[in-house]
mmCIF file of C-alpha atoms and ligand atoms in Angstrom:
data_model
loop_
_atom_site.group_PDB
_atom_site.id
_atom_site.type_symbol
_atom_site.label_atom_id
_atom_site.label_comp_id
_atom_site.label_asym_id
_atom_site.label_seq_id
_atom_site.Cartn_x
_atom_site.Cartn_y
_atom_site.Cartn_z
ATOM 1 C CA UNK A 1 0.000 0.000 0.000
ATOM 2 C CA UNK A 2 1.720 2.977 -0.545
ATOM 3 C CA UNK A 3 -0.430 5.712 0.601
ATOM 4 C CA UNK A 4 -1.855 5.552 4.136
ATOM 5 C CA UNK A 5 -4.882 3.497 4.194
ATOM 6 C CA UNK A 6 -6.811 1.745 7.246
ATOM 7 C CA UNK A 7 -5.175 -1.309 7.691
ATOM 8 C CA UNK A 8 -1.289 -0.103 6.948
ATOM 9 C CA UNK A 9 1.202 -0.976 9.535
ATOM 10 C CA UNK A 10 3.523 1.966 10.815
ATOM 11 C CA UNK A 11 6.578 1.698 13.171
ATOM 12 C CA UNK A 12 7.588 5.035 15.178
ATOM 13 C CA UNK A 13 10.933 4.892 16.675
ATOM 14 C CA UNK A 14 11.220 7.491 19.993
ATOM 15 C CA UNK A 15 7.301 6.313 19.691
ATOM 16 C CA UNK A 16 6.723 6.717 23.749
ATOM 17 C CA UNK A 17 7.714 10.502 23.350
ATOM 18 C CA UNK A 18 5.775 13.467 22.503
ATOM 19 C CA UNK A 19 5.391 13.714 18.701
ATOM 20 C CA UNK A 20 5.110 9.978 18.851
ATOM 21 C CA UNK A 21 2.467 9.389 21.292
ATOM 22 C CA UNK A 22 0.548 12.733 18.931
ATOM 23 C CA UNK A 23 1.578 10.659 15.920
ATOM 24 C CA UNK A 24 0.321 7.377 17.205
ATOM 25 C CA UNK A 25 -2.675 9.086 18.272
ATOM 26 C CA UNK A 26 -4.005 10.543 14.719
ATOM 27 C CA UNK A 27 -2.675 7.080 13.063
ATOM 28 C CA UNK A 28 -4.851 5.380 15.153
ATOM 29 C CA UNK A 29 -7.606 7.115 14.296
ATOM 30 C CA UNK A 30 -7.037 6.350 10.433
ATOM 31 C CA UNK A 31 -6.869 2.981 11.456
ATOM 32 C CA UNK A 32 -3.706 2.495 11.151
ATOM 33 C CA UNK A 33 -1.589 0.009 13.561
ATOM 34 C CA UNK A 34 1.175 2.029 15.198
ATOM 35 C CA UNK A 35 3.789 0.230 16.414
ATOM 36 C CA UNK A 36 5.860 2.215 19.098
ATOM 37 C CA UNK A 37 9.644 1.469 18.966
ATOM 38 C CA UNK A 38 11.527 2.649 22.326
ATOM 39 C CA UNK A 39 13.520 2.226 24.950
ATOM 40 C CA UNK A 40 12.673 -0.280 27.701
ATOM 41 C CA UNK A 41 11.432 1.301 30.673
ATOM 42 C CA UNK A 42 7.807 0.667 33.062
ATOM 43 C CA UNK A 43 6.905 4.145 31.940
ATOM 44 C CA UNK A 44 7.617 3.270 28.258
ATOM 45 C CA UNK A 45 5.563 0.283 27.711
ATOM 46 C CA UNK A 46 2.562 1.552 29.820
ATOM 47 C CA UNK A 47 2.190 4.508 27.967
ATOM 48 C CA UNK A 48 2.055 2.480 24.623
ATOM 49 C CA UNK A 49 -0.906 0.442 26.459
ATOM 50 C CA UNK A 50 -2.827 3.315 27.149
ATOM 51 C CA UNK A 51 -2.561 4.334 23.348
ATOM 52 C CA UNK A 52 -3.079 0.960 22.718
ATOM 53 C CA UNK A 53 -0.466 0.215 20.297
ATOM 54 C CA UNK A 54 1.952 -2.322 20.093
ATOM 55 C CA UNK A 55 5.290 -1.823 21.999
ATOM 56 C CA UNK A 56 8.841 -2.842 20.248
ATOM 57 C CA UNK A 57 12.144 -2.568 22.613
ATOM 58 C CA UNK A 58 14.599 -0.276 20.581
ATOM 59 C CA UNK A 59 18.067 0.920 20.679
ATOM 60 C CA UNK A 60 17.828 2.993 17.671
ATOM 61 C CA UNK A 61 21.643 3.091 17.684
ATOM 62 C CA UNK A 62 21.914 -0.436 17.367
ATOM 63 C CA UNK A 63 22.113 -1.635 13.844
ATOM 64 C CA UNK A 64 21.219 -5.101 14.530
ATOM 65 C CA UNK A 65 18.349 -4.184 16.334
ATOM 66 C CA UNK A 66 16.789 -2.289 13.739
ATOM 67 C CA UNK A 67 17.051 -4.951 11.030
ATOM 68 C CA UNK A 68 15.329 -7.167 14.271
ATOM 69 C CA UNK A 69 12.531 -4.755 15.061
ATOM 70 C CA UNK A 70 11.348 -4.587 11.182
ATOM 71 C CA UNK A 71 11.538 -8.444 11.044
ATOM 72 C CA UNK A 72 9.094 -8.612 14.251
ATOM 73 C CA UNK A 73 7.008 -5.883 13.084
ATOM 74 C CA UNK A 74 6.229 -8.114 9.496
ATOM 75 C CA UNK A 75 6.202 -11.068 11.100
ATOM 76 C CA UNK A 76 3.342 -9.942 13.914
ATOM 77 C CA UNK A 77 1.510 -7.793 11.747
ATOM 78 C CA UNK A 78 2.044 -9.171 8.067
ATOM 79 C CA UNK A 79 3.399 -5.843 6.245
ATOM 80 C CA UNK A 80 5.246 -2.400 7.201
ATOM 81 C CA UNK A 81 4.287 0.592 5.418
ATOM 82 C CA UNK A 82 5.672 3.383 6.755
ATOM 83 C CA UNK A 83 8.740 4.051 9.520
ATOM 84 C CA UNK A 84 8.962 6.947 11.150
ATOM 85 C CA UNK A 85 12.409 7.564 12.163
ATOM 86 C CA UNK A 86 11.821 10.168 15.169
ATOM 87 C CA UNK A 87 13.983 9.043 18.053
ATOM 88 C CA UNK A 88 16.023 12.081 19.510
ATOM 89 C CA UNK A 89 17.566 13.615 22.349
ATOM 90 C CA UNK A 90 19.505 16.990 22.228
ATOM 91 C CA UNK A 91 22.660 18.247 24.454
ATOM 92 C CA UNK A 92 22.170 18.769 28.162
ATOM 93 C CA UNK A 93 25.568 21.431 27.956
ATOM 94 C CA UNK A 94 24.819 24.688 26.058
ATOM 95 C CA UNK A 95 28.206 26.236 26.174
ATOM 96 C CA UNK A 96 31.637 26.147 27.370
ATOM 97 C CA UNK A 97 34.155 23.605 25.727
ATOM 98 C CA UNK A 98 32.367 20.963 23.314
ATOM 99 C CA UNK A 99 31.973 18.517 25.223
ATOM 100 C CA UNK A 100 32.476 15.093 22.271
ATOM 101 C CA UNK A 101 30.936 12.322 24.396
ATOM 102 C CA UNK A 102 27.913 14.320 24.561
ATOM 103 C CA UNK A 103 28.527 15.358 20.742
ATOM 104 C CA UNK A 104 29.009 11.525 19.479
ATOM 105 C CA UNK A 105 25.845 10.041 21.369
ATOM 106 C CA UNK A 106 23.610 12.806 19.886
ATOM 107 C CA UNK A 107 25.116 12.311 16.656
ATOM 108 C CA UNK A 108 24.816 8.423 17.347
ATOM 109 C CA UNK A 109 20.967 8.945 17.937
ATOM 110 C CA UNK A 110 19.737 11.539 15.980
ATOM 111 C CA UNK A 111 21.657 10.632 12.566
ATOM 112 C CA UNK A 112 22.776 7.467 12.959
ATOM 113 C CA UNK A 113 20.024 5.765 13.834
ATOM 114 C CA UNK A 114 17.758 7.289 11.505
ATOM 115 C CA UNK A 115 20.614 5.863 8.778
ATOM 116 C CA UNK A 116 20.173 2.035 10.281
ATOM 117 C CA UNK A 117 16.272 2.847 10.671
ATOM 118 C CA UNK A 118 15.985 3.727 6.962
ATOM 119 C CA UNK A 119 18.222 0.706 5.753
ATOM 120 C CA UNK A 120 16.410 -2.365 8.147
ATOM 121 C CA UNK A 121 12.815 -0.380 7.083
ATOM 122 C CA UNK A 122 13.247 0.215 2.929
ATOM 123 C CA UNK A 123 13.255 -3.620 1.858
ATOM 124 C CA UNK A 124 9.964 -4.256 4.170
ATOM 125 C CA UNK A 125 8.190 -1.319 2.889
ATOM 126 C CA UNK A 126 8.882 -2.238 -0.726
ATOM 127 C CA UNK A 127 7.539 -5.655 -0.354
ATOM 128 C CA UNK A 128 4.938 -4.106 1.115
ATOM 129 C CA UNK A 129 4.008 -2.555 -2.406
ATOM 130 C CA UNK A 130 5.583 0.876 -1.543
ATOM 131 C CA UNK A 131 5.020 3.318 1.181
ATOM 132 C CA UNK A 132 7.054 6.344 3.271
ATOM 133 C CA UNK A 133 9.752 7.471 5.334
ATOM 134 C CA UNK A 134 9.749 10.058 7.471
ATOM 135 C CA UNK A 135 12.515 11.281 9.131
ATOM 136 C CA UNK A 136 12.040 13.710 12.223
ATOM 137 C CA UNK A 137 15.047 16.289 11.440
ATOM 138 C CA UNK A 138 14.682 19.739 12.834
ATOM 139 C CA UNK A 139 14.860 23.532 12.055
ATOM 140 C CA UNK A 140 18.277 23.194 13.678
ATOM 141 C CA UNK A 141 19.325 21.372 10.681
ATOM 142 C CA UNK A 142 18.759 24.147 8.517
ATOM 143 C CA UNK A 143 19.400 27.193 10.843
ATOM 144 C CA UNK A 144 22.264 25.127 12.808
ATOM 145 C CA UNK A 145 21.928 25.920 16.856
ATOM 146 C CA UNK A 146 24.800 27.419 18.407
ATOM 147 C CA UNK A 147 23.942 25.939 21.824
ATOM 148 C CA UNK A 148 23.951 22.534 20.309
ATOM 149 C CA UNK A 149 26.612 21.316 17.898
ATOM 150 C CA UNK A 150 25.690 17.800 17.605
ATOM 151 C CA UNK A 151 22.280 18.533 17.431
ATOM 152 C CA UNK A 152 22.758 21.073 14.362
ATOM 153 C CA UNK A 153 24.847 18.318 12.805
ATOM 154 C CA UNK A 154 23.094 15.137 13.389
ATOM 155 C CA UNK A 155 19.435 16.847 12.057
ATOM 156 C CA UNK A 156 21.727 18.708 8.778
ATOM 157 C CA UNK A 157 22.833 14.859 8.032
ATOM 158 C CA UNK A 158 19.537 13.676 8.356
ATOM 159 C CA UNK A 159 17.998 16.019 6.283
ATOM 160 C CA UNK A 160 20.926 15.306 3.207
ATOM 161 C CA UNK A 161 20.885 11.400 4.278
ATOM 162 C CA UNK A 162 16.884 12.517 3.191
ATOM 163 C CA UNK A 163 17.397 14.585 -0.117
ATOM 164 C CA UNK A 164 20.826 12.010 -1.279
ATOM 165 C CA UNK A 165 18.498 8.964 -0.607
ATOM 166 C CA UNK A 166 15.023 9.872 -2.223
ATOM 167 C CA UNK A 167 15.811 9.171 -5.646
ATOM 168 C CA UNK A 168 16.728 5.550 -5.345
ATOM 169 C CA UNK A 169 13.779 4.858 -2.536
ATOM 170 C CA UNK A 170 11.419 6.515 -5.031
ATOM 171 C CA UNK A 171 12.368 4.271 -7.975
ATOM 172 C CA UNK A 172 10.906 1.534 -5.452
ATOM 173 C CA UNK A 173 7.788 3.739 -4.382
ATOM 174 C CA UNK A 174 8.780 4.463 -1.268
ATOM 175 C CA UNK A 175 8.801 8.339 -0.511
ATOM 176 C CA UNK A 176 11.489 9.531 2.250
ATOM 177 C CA UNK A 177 10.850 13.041 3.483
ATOM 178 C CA UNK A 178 12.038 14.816 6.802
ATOM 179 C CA UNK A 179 9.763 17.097 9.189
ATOM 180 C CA UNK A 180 11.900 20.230 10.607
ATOM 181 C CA UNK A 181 9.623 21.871 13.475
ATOM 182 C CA UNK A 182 10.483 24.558 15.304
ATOM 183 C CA UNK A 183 10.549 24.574 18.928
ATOM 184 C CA UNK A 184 7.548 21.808 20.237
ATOM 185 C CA UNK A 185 6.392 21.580 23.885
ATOM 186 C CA UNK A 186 7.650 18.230 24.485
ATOM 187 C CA UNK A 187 10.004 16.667 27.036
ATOM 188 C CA UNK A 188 12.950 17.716 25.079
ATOM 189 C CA UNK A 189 11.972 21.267 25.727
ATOM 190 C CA UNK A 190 11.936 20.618 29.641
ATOM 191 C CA UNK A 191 14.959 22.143 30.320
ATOM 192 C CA UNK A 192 14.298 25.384 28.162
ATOM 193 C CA UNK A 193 10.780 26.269 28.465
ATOM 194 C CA UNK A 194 11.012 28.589 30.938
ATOM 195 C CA UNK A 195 12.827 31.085 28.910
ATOM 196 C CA UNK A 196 9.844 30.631 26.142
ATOM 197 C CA UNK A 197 6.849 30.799 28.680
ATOM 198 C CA UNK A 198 8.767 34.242 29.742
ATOM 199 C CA UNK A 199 9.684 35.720 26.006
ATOM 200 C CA UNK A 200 5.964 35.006 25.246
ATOM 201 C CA UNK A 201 7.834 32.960 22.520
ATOM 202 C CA UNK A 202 4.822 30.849 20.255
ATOM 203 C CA UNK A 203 6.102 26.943 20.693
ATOM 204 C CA UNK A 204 4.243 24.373 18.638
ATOM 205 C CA UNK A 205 2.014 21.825 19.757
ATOM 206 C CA UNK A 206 3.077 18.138 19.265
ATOM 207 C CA UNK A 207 -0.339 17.136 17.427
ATOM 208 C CA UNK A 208 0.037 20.127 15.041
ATOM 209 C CA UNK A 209 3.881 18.324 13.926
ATOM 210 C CA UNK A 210 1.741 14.985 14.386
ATOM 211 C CA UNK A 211 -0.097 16.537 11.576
ATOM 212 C CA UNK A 212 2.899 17.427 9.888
ATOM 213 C CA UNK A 213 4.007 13.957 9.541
ATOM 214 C CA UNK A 214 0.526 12.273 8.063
ATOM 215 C CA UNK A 215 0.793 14.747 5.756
ATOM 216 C CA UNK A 216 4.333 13.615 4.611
ATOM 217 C CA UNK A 217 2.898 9.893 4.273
ATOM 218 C CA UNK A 218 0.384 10.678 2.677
ATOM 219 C CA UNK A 219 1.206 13.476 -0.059
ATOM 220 C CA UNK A 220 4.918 14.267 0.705
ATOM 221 C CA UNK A 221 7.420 14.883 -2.054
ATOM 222 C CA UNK A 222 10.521 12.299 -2.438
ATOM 223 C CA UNK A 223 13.617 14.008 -0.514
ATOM 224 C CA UNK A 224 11.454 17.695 0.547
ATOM 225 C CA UNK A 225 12.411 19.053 4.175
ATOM 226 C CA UNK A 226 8.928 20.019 5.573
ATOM 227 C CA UNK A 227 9.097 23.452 7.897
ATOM 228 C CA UNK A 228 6.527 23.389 10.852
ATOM 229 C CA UNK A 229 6.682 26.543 12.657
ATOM 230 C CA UNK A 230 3.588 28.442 14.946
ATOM 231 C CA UNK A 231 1.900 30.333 13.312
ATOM 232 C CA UNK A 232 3.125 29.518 9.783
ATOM 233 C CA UNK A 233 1.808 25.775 9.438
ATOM 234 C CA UNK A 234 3.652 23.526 7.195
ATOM 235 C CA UNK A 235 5.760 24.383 4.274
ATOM 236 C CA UNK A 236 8.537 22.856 2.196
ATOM 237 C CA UNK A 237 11.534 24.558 2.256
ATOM 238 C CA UNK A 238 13.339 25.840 -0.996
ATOM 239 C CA UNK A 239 16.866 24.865 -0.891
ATOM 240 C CA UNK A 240 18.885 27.612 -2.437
ATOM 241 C CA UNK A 241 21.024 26.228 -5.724
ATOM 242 C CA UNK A 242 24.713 26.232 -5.602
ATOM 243 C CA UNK A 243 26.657 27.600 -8.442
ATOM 244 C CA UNK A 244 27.811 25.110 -10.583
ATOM 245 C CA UNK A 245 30.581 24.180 -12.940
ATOM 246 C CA UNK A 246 31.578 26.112 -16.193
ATOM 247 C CA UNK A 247 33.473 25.036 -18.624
ATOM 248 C CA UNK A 248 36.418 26.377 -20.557
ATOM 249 C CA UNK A 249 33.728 27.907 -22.839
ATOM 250 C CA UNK A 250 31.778 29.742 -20.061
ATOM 251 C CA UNK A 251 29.120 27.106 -20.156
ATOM 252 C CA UNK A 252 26.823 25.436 -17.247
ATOM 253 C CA UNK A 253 28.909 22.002 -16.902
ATOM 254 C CA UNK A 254 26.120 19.257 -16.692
ATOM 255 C CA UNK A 255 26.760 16.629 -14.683
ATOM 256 C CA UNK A 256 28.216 13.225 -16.007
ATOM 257 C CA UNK A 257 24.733 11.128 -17.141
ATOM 258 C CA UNK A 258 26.546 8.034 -15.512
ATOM 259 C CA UNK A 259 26.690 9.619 -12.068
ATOM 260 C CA UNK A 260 22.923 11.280 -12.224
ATOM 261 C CA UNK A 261 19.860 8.953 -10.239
ATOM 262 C CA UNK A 262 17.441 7.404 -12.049
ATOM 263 C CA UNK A 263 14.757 9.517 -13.110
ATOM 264 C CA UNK A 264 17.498 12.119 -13.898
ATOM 265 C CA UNK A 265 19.688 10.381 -16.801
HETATM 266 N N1 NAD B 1 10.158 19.120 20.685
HETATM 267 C C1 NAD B 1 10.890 19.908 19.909
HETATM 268 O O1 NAD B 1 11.063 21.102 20.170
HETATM 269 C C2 NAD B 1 11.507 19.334 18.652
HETATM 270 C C3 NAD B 1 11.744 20.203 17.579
HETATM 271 C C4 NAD B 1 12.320 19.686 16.421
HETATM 272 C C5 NAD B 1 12.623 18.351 16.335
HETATM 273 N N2 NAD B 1 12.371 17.529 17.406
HETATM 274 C C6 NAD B 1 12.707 16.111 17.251
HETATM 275 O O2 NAD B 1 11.529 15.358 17.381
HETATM 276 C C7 NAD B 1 11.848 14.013 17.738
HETATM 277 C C8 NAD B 1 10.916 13.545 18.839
HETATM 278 O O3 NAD B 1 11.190 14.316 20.002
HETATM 279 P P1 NAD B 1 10.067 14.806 21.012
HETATM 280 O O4 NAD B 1 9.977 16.273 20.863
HETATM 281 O O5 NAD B 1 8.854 13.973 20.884
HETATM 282 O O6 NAD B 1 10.831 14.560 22.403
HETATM 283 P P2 NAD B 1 10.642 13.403 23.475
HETATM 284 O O7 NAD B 1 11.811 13.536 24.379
HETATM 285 O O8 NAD B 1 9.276 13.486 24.065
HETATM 286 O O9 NAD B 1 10.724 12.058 22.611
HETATM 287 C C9 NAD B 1 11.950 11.489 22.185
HETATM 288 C C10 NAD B 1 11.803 9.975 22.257
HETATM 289 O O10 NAD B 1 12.983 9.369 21.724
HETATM 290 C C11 NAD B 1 13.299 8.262 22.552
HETATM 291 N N3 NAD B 1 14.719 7.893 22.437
HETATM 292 C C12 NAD B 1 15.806 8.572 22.885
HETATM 293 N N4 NAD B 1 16.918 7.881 22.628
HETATM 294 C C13 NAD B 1 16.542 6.745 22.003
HETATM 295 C C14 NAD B 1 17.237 5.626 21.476
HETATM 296 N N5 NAD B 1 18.577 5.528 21.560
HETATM 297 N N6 NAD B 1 16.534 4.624 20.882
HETATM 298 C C15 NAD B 1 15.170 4.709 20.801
HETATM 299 N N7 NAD B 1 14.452 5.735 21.288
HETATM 300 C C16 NAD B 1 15.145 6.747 21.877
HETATM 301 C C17 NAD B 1 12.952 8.732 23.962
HETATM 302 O O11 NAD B 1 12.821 7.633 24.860
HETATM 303 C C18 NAD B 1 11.651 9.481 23.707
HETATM 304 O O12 NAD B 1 10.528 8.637 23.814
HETATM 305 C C19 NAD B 1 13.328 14.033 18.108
HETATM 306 O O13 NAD B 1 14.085 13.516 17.030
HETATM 307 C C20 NAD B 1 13.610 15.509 18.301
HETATM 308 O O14 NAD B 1 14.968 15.820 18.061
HETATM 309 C C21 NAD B 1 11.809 17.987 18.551
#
């Protein structure tokens, strides 16, 4: 199936959290089976009772796991359809001295293992007929955060891993696309909100990102970075071109056929 239909099968990794419990939430309502991918805790699997979805054990950083979770998620339910690759955490240190522990394990989460998610999902969703990705990047991966390094570069990767891989998931009818919201009042937020409650500074709310990401299943564009911002709504962002190659002859080089994606040549 590859637009959302009752009866499709998605798997949300960091699906205990805010935007996943939203997600889970609105899917359900489409009748859609939402299966929540997280890490093991009490609090974890009760919450994806309450929803009353199906609860997978993840690591997202662990490769093996992935491929593992996608296998138990066809095997239990028959098909996959969509993954939504939306596991995060940010940096607890702001400033000072980069601290590269703290760096690597965002990095580890936030790119990484939306790069293993993407990989274990894509063969399940194809034999499922076709279907989406949808990667939860952020506006720090276009306006890069100086409080937050690894954040700025883990969601920038994810939303290139996004744009470099839609041309070769499309040719199999799968559409990859990435969500960049602004600041959301979720638990992430916790140790910030303060200072927005006293700027008076608009945050989002996680079912209006929740809404965000149906949307991406079921119209988004192969490879587009989706904007979510209060007040604003939802927009694709227009990537600026860079300036490319002339040749001796002052002409626009174009690049080799041979090295263009399919649907390009
Ligand atoms: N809330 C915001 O302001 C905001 C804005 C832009 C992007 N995002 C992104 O949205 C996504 C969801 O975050 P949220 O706002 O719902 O926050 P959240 O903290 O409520 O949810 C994050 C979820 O990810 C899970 N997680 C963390 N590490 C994991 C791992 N290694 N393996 C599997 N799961 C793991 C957590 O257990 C949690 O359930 C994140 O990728 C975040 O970076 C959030």
């Amino acid at each position: 199936m590859s637009s959302l239909a009752p009866g499709s099968v998605a798997l949300i990794t960091g699906g205990t959290g805010g935007f996943g419990r939203a997600l889970a939430t609105k899917l359900r309502e489409r009748e859609v089976t939402a299966v929540l991918a997280d890490l093991d805790s009490e609090r974890n699997r009760a919450v994806a009772e309450e929803l009353g979805c199906p609860f997978v054990v993840l690591d997202v950083t662990d490769r093996a796991a992935n491929e593992a979770v996608v296998a138990q998620v066809e095997a239990e339910h028959g098909r996959l359809d969509a993954a939504y690759l939306n596991a995060g955490i940010s940096a607890e240190k702001s400033d000072g001295d980069l601290d590269l522990d703290e760096f690597l394990r965002v990095v580890d989460i936030d790119l990484f293992g939306v790069v293993y998610g993407a990989v274990a999902a894509a063969p399940a969703i194809r034999r499922a007929g076709g279907g989406a990705i949808v990667v939860t990047a952020s506006l720090a991966g276009l306006s890069p955060m100086a409080g937050d390094p690894g954040y700025s570069v883990a969601k920038g990767g994810a939303i290139a891993f996004v744009r470099s891989m839609a041309p070769r998931l499309a040719a199999d009818g799968t559409t990859i696309t990435a969500i960049c919201p602004g600041f959301a009042d979720t638990a992430i937020i916790d140790r910030i909100r303060e200072h927005f409650t006293a700027a008076n500074f608009p945050v989002l709310s996680a079912a209006e990102v929740a809404d965000a990401m149906v949307m991406a299943w079921e119209s988004g564009e192969p490879g587009a970075a989706y904007v979510v911002q209060p007040g604003v709504g939802t927009i694709p962002y227009r990537f600026k071109g860079v300036p490319s190659a002339k040749t001796a002859a002052g002409e626009t080089a174009v690049v080799p056929e041979a090295l263009r994606p399919p649907g390009m040549r």
